[in-house]
Each structure stands twice: as C-alpha cells, then as structure tokens.
Coordinates of C-alpha atoms in Angstrom, one line a residue:
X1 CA -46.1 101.1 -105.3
X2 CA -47.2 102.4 -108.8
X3 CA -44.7 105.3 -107.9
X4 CA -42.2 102.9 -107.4
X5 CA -42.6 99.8 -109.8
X6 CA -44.2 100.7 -112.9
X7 CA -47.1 98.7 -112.5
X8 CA -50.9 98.1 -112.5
X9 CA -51.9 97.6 -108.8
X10 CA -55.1 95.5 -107.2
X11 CA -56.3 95.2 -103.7
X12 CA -57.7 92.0 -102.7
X13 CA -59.4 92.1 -98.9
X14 CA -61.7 89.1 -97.9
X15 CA -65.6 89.4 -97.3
X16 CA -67.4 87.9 -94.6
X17 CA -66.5 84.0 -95.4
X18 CA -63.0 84.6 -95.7
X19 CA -63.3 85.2 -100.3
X20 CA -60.8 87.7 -100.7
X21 CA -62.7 90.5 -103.1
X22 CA -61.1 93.6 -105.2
X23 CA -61.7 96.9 -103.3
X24 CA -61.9 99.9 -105.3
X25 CA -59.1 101.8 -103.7
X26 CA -57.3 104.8 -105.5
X27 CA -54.3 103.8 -108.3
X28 CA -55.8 100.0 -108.4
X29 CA -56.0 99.9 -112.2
X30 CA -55.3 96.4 -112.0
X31 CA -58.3 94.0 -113.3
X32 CA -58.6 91.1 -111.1
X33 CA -60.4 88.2 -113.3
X34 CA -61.5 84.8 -112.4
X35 CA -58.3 83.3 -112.8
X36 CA -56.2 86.3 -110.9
X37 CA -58.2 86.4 -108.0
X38 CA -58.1 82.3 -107.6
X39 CA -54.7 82.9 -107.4
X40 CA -55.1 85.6 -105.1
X41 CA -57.4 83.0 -102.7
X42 CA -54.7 80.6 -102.6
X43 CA -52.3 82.8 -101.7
X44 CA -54.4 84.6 -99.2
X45 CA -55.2 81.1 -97.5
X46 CA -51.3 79.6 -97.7
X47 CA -49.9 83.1 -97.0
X48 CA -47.1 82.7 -99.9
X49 CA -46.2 84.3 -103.6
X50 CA -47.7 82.8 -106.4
X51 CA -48.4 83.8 -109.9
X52 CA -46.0 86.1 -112.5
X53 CA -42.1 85.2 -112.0
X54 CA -42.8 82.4 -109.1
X55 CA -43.1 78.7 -109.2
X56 CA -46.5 78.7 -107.8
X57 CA -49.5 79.4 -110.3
X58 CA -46.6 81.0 -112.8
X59 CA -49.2 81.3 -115.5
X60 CA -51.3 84.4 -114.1
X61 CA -50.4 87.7 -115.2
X62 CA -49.6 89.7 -112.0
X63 CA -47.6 88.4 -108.8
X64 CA -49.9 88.1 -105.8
X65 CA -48.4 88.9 -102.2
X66 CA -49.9 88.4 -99.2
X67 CA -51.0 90.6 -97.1
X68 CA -49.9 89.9 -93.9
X69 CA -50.3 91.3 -90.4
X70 CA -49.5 90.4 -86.7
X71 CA -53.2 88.3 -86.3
X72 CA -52.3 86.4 -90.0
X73 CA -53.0 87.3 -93.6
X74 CA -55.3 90.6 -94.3
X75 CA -55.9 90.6 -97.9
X76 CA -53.9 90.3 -101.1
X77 CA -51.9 92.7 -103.3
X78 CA -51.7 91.8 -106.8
X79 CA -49.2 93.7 -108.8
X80 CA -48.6 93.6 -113.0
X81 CA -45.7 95.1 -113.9
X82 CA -44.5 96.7 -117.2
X83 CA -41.2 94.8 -117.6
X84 CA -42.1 91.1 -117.0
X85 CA -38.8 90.3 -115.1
X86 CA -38.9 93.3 -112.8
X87 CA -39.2 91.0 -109.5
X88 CA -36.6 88.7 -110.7
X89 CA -34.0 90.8 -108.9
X90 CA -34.1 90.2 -105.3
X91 CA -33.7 93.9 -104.3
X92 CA -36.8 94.9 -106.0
X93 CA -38.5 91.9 -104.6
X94 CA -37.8 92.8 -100.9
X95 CA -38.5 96.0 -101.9
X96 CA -41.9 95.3 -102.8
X97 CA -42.3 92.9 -99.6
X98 CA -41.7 96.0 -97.5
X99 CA -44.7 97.9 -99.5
X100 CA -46.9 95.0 -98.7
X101 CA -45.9 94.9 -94.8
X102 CA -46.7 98.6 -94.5
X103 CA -50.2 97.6 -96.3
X104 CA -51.2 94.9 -94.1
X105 CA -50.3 97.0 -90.8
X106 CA -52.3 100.0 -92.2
X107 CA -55.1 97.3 -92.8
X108 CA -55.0 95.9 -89.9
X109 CA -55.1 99.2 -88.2
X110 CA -58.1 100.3 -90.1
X111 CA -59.8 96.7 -89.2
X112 CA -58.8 97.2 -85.4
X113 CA -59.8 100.7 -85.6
X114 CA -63.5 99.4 -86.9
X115 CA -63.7 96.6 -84.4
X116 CA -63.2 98.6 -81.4
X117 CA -66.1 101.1 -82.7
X118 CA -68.1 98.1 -83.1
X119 CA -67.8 97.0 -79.6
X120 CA -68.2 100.6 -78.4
X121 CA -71.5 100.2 -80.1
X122 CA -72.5 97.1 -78.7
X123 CA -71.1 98.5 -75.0
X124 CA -73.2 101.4 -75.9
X125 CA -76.1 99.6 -76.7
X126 CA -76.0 97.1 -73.5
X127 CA -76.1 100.3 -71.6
X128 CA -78.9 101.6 -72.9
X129 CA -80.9 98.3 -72.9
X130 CA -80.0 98.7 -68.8
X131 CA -81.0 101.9 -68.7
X132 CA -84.5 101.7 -69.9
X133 CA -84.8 98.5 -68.1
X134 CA -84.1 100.1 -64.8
X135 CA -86.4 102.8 -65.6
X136 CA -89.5 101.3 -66.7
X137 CA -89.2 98.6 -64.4
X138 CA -91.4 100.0 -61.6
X139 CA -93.9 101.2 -63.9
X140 CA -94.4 97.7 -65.2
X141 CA -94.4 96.1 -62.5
X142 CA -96.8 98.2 -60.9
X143 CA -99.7 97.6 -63.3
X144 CA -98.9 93.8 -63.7
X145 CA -99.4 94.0 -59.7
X146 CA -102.7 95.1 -60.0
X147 CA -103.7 92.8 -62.9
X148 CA -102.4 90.0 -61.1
X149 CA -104.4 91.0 -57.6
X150 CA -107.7 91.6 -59.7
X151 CA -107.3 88.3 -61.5
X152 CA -106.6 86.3 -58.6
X153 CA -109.4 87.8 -56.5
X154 CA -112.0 86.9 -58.8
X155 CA -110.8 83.4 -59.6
X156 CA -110.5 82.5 -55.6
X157 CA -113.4 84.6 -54.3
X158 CA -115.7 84.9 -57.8
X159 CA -118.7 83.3 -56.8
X160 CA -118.9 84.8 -52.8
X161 CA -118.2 88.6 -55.0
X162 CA -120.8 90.8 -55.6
X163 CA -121.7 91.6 -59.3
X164 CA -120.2 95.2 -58.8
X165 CA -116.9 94.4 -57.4
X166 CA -116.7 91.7 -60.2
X167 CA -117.6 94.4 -62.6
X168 CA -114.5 96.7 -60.7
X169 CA -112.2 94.5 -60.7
X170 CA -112.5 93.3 -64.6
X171 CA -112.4 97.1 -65.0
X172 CA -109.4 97.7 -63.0
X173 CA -107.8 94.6 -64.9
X174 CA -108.8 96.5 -68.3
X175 CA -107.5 99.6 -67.6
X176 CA -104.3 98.6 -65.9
X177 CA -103.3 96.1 -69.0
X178 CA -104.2 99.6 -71.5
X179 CA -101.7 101.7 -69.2
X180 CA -99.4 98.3 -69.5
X181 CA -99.6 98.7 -73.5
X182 CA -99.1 102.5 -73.4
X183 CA -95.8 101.5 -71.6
X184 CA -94.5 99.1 -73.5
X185 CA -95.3 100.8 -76.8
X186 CA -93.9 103.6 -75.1
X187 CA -90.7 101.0 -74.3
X188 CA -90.2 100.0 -77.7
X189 CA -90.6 103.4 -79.7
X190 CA -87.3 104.4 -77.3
X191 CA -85.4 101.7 -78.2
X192 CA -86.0 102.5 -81.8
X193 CA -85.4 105.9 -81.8
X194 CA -82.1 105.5 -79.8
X195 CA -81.2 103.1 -82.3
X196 CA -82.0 105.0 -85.3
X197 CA -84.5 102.9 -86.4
X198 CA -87.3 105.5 -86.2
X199 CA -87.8 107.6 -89.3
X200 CA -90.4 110.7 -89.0
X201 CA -93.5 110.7 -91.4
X202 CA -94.2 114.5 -91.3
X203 CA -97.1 115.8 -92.8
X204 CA -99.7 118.6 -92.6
X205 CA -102.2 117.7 -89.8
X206 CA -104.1 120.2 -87.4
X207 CA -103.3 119.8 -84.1
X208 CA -106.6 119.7 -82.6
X209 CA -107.2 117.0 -83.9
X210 CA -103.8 115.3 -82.3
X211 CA -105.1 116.7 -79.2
X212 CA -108.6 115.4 -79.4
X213 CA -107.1 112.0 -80.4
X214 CA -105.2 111.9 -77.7
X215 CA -107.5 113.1 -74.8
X216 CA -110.1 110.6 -76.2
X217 CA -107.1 107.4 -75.8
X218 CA -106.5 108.9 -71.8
X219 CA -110.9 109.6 -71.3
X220 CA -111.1 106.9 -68.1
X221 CA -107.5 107.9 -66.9
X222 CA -108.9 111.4 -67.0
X223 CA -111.7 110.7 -65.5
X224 CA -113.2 113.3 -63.6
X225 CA -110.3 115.4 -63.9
X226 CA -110.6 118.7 -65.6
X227 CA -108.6 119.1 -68.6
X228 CA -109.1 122.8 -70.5
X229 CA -108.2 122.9 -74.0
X230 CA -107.1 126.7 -75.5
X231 CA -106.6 126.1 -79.1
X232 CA -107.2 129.9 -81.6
X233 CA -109.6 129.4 -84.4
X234 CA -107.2 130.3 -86.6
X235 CA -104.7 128.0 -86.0
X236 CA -102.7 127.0 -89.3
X237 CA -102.0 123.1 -90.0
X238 CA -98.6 122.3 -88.7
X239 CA -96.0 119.9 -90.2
X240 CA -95.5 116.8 -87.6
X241 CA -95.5 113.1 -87.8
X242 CA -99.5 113.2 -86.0
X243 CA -98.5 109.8 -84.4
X244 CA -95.7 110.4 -82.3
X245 CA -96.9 114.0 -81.7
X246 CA -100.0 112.3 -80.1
X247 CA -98.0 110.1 -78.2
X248 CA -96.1 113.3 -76.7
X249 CA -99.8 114.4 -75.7
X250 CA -100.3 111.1 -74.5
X251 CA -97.3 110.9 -72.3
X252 CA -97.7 114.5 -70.9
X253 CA -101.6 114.0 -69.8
X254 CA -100.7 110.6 -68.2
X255 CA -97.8 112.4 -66.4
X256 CA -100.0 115.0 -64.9
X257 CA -102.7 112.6 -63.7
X258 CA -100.5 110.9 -61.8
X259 CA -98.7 113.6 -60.6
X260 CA -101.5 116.0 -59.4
X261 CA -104.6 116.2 -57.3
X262 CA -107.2 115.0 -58.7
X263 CA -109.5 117.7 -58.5
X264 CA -106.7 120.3 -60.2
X265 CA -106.9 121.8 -63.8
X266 CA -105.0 120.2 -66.4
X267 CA -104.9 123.3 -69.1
X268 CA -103.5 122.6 -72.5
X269 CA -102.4 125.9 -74.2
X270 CA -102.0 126.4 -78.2
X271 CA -100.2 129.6 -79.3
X272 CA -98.7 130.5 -83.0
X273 CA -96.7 133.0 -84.4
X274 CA -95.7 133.6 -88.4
X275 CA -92.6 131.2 -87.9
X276 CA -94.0 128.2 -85.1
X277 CA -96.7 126.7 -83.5
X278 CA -96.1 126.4 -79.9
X279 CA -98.2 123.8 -77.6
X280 CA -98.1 123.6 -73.8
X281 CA -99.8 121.1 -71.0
X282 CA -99.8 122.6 -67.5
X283 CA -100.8 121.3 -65.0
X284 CA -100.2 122.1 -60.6
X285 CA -98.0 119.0 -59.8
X286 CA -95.4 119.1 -57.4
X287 CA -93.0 120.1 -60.9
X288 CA -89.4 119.3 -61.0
X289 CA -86.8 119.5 -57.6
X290 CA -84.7 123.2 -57.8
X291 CA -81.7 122.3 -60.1
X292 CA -82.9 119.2 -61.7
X293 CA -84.5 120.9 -64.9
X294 CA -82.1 119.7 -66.9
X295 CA -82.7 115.9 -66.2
X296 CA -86.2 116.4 -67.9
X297 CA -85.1 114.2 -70.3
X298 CA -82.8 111.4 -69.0
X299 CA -83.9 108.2 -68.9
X300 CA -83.2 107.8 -64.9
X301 CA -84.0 111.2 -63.9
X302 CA -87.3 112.9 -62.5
X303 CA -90.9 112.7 -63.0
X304 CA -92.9 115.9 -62.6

C-alpha cells in the first residue's frame, strides 16, 4: 500500500473486548491518536469508511477501511495520504479496497491459523489429563482401599479390638495416606512439568545427602529390606535441583519395594568421572518384559 499510494499506513486489530489497537507491523508509520483510532472503532464496529475524503467523521486525517473477512470485520487500516484528494478518484478507491480485502483474508488466516493451534493445545492437554488419570488411578485407589478398610474396622469393631490391632490398623491408615501424598505430589509435579510450569532450581548439593534424604522419607516402606548404599569419598558436589532429584530416589526405591522380594538387596551405586556423576538403584525385580525398554517412560506403559 505505501508502494502504491504514497501514504502513511496504520494497522488497527482489536484486543480481547473487541477495542481495535495499533499493531506495530512493518511500514505503519502512521500515528494513530485518540481521535484516529475512535474513528477507527466506529468503523471497525459499522464495518464502513469514515474519516479523510468521506461523509462520515470527514474531519480525521487518514481514511479508515475496514478490515473485513468471511466471519465479519478483522481490524482496521488507516491510511494518510500525501495528496489529500488521492481517493477521490474511484479507481484508486477500489484499488485500495482490494489491498484491504487481501489484508483481512491474510488476517483472518493468521487468526484461524492461531485458533486451531489453540485447540490443538487444549486437545492435547485433555489427553494428557486422561492419560495420567488412567494411570494413577489404580494406585490411588488402592491405598484409599486400605484407609477406608482400616477406618471402618475400628469405628464398627473399636471397642471388641485388641490394643495392638488398633495400634496396626492406625498404622496401616498412616502409612497408606503417606504413600497416598507421595502419589498425588507425584500427580501434580507431572502435570506441571508437562505443562511447562516446572522451572529447575539447580544448585550445588552432594548427593549423599539427596540419597540420605530420601531413604529416611521411604524408612517404614523399607522396612526390613536391605538397601546398600556405594557412594566414593571423593565424590564432587553435583549441579541438580536436590528436590526433584530426591523425588527421582524416591520414586525408584518405592518401585523396587514393590516390585521385589522382600528379603532381596536393593544396592544404590554412585560412580563419577571428570565430565558426570552417574547414580544407579538396582534392585532383583522381575525388570521390564523383552522389547518394552523403551516404554520406561510412558505414562501407560510398564512397571519394573
């Protein structure tokens, strides 16, 4: 258009309640002040010309055209040009009406473009909401189950119960709603790191410390199961966000107590060379069906 008509150019696009605003968009020289862009609302709202050369608003210094596309009007082009009486021919007039078509179905094709990644997100995001639904689901439930059973046991049968199975059962209830917070911690720091949400806070720790923190948060799911620990003294402070690091422990000790016999080894192994720190949890579970390795890490896949 500035090719074309010399000119100063503005675009006008509207923001979330329907003001039409000017975008900073290359060649748009034009300054749209209070008075030019309320002539620019009205004509974005009644989707006709107004301002410079027109009977509508005639005292504004650019011509305002709407921007209209095939769902209604897209935004607003405001144009100044040199000669005051350049749209008074009808050619250049129409001329200019074609520019402004092409705009508004460029627009609009940028706007439908953006809409349909939108719903891709949210599309995206339904699915993964499902997804961890369905695969936590038996894991909570099974806790709940045994929180529930405890609870109701001792309220219906408290005062024929011995002091010990009381004592068992408040201890069952305890440790089954701790595994039940693990879980839905575990729930919720997915859902944020899927999302984005989840920003890292490295910093120098040493990782026996992780380690230690970790084995003493799993010490009654443990329980009389060996773990073995194989850090060297030497072992240089790493770079890692200590939290989520100890939640990686947390997850791979809880996965082996469940997963082996409970009179196995559970050996965690700390190596290092000059460029990484590598840390491994073993353990003598059934491990992962032949061909499945590489479903470690989906959401649905297999527990070993």
């Amino acid at each position: 258009i500035v090719d074309v008509f010399p000119a100063e150019v503005s675009v006008l696009l509207p923001d979330a309640t329907g003001r039409v605003e000017p975008r900073s968009v290359p060649a748009a020289t034009l300054r749209a002040d209070s008075t030019e862009q309320a002539v620019a609302q009205w004509v974005f709202e009644h989707r006709e010309l107004a301002g410079l050369g027109t009977a509508t608003l005639p005292g504004a210094a650019a011509l305002h055209v709407p921007l209209i596309g095939s769902r209604g009007a897209v935004g607003v082009l405001g144009v100044k040009p040199a000669e005051a009486h350049a749209f008074d021919s009808p050619e250049q007039l129409h001329l200019l009406e074609t520019f402004a078509n092409q705009t508004a179905l460029a627009i609009e094709r940028a706007t439908l473009a953006d809409e349909a990644q939108a719903s891709q997100v949210r599309m995206e995001t339904e699915r993964l909401r499902n997804s961890l639904l369905s695969s936590v689901s038996h894991d909570l439930r099974t806790p709940l189950a045994t929180i529930t059973g405890a609870a109701t046991t001792i309220l219906e049968s408290g005062s024929r119960l011995e002091q010990r199975t009381q004592h068992e059962l408040l201890e069952s209830i305890r440790d089954e709603a701790d595994r039940l917070n693990r879980l839905v911690h575990n729930l919720l720091e997915m859902t944020r790191l899927e999302s984005g949400a989840l920003e890292l806070r490295r910093d120098w720790h040493p990782l026996e410390e992780v380690i230690g923190a970790a084995l003493a948060r799993l010490a009654k799911s443990l329980g009389a199961q060996r773990v073995t620990v194989s850090i060297p003294p030497d072992l240089p402070l790493v770079s890692i966000d200590d939290v989520l690091i100890e939640q990686v422990f947390v997850n791979l000790l809880d996965n082996a107590v469940k997963y082996t016999p409970p009179d196995s080894a559970i050996r965690i192994i700390v190596t290092s060379t000059d460029r990484s720190v590598t840390a491994e949890v073993a353990d003598h579970g059934p491990g992962l069906p032949k061909g499945q390795e590489a479903r470690v890490f989906d959401k649905n896949g297999h527990k070993s």
